[in-house]
Coordinates of C-alpha atoms in Angstrom, one line a residue:
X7 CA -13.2 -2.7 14.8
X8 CA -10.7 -0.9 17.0
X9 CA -10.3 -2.9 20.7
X10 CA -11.5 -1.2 23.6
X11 CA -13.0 1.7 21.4
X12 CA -9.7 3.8 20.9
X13 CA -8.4 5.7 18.0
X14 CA -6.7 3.5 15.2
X15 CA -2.7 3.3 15.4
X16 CA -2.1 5.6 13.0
X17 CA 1.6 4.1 12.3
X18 CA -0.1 0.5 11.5
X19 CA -2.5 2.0 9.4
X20 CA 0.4 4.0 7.2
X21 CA 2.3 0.3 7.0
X22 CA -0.7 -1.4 5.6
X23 CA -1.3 1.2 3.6
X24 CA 2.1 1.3 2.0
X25 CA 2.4 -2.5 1.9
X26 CA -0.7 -2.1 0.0
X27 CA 0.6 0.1 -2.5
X28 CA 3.4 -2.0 -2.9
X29 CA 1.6 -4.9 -3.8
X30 CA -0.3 -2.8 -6.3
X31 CA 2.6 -1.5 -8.1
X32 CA 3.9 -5.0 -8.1
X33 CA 0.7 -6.1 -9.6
X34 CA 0.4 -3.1 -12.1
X35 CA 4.3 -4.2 -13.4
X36 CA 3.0 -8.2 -13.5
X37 CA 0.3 -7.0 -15.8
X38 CA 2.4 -4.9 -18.2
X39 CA 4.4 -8.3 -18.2
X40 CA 1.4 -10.5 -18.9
X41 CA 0.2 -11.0 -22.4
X42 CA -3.2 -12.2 -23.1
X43 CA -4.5 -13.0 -26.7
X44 CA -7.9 -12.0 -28.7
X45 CA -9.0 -13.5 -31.9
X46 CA -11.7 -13.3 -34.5
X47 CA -12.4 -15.2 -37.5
X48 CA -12.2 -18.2 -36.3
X49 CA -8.4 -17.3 -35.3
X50 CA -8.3 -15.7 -38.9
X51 CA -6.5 -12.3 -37.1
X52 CA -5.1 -12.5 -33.5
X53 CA -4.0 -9.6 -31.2
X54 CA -1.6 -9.6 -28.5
X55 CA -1.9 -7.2 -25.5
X56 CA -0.1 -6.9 -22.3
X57 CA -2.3 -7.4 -19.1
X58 CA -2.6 -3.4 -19.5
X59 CA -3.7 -3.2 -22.6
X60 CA -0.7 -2.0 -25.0
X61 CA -0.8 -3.9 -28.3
X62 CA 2.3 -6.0 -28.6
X63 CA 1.3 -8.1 -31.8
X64 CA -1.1 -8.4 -35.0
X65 CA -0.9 -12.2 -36.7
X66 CA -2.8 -11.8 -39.7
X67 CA -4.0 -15.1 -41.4
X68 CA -3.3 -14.5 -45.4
X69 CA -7.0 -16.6 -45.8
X70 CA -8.2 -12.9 -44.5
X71 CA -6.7 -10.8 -47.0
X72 CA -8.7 -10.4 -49.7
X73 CA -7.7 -7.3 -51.7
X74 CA -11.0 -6.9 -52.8
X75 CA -12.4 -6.8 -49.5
X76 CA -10.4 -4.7 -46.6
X77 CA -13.2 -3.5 -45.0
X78 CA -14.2 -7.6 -44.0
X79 CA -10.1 -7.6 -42.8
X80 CA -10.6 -4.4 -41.0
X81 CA -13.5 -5.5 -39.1
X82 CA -11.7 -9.0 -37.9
X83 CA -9.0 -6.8 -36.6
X84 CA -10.8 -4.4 -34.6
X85 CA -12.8 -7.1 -33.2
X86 CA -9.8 -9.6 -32.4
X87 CA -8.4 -6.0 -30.6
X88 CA -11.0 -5.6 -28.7
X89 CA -11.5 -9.7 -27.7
X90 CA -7.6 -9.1 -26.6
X91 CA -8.5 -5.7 -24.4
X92 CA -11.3 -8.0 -22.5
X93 CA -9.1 -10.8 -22.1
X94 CA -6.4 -7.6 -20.5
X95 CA -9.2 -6.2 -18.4
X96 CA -10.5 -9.3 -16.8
X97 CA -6.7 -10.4 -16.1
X98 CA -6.8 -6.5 -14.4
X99 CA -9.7 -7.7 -12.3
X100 CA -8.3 -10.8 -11.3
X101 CA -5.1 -9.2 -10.6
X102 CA -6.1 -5.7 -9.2
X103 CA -9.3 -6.3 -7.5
X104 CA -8.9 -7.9 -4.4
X105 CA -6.1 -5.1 -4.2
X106 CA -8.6 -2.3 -4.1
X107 CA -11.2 -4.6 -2.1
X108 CA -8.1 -4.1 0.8
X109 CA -7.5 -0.1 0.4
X110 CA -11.7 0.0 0.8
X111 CA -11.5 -1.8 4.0
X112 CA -9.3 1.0 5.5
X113 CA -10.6 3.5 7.8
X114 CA -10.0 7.2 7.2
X115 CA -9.1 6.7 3.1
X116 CA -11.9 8.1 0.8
X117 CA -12.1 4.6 -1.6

């Protein structure tokens, strides 16, 4: 609420808006930082992402390879990927939500 019912100072509203953006890209460069971790098989295959979701690393357990069977090995590293991009997007949440909780509080942006 604006006291006394007047129009918004337009200069404090373009400093929290850039201090907000600030602390976004901030947060946007912590996550490419972060990794986070995603496994299947009982840790048979883990993947390594970065809090934005670039793959950095595929451990591969030689119990999993079975020449016979790469389809079964296929399977545990698309689903130890995708366990790691979960892990990436709920460290985005944590990060980058109360982030766009503040720009939605701000009059006059369309969020």
């Amino acid at each position: 609420m604006i006291p006394g019912g007047g129009q918004p100072n337009m200069q404090q509203l373009l400093q929290q808006a850039q201090k907000m953006q600030q602390d976004l890209a901030v947060a946007q460069e912590e996550l490419a930082a972060t990794e986070v971790e995603g496994q299947a098989g009982g840790g048979l295959v883990k993947a390594t992402v970065t809090g934005s979701g670039e793959l950095r690393a595929l451990a591969i357990d030689p119990k999993a390879v079975d020449p016979e069977d790469t389809e079964t090995l296929a399977d545990l590293i698309v689903a130890a990927v995708q366990a790691a991009n979960e892990n990436a997007q709920q460290l985005q949440q944590q990060k980058l939500g109360p982030l766009a909780q503040g720009l939605g509080g701000m009059p006059g942006l369309p969020f």
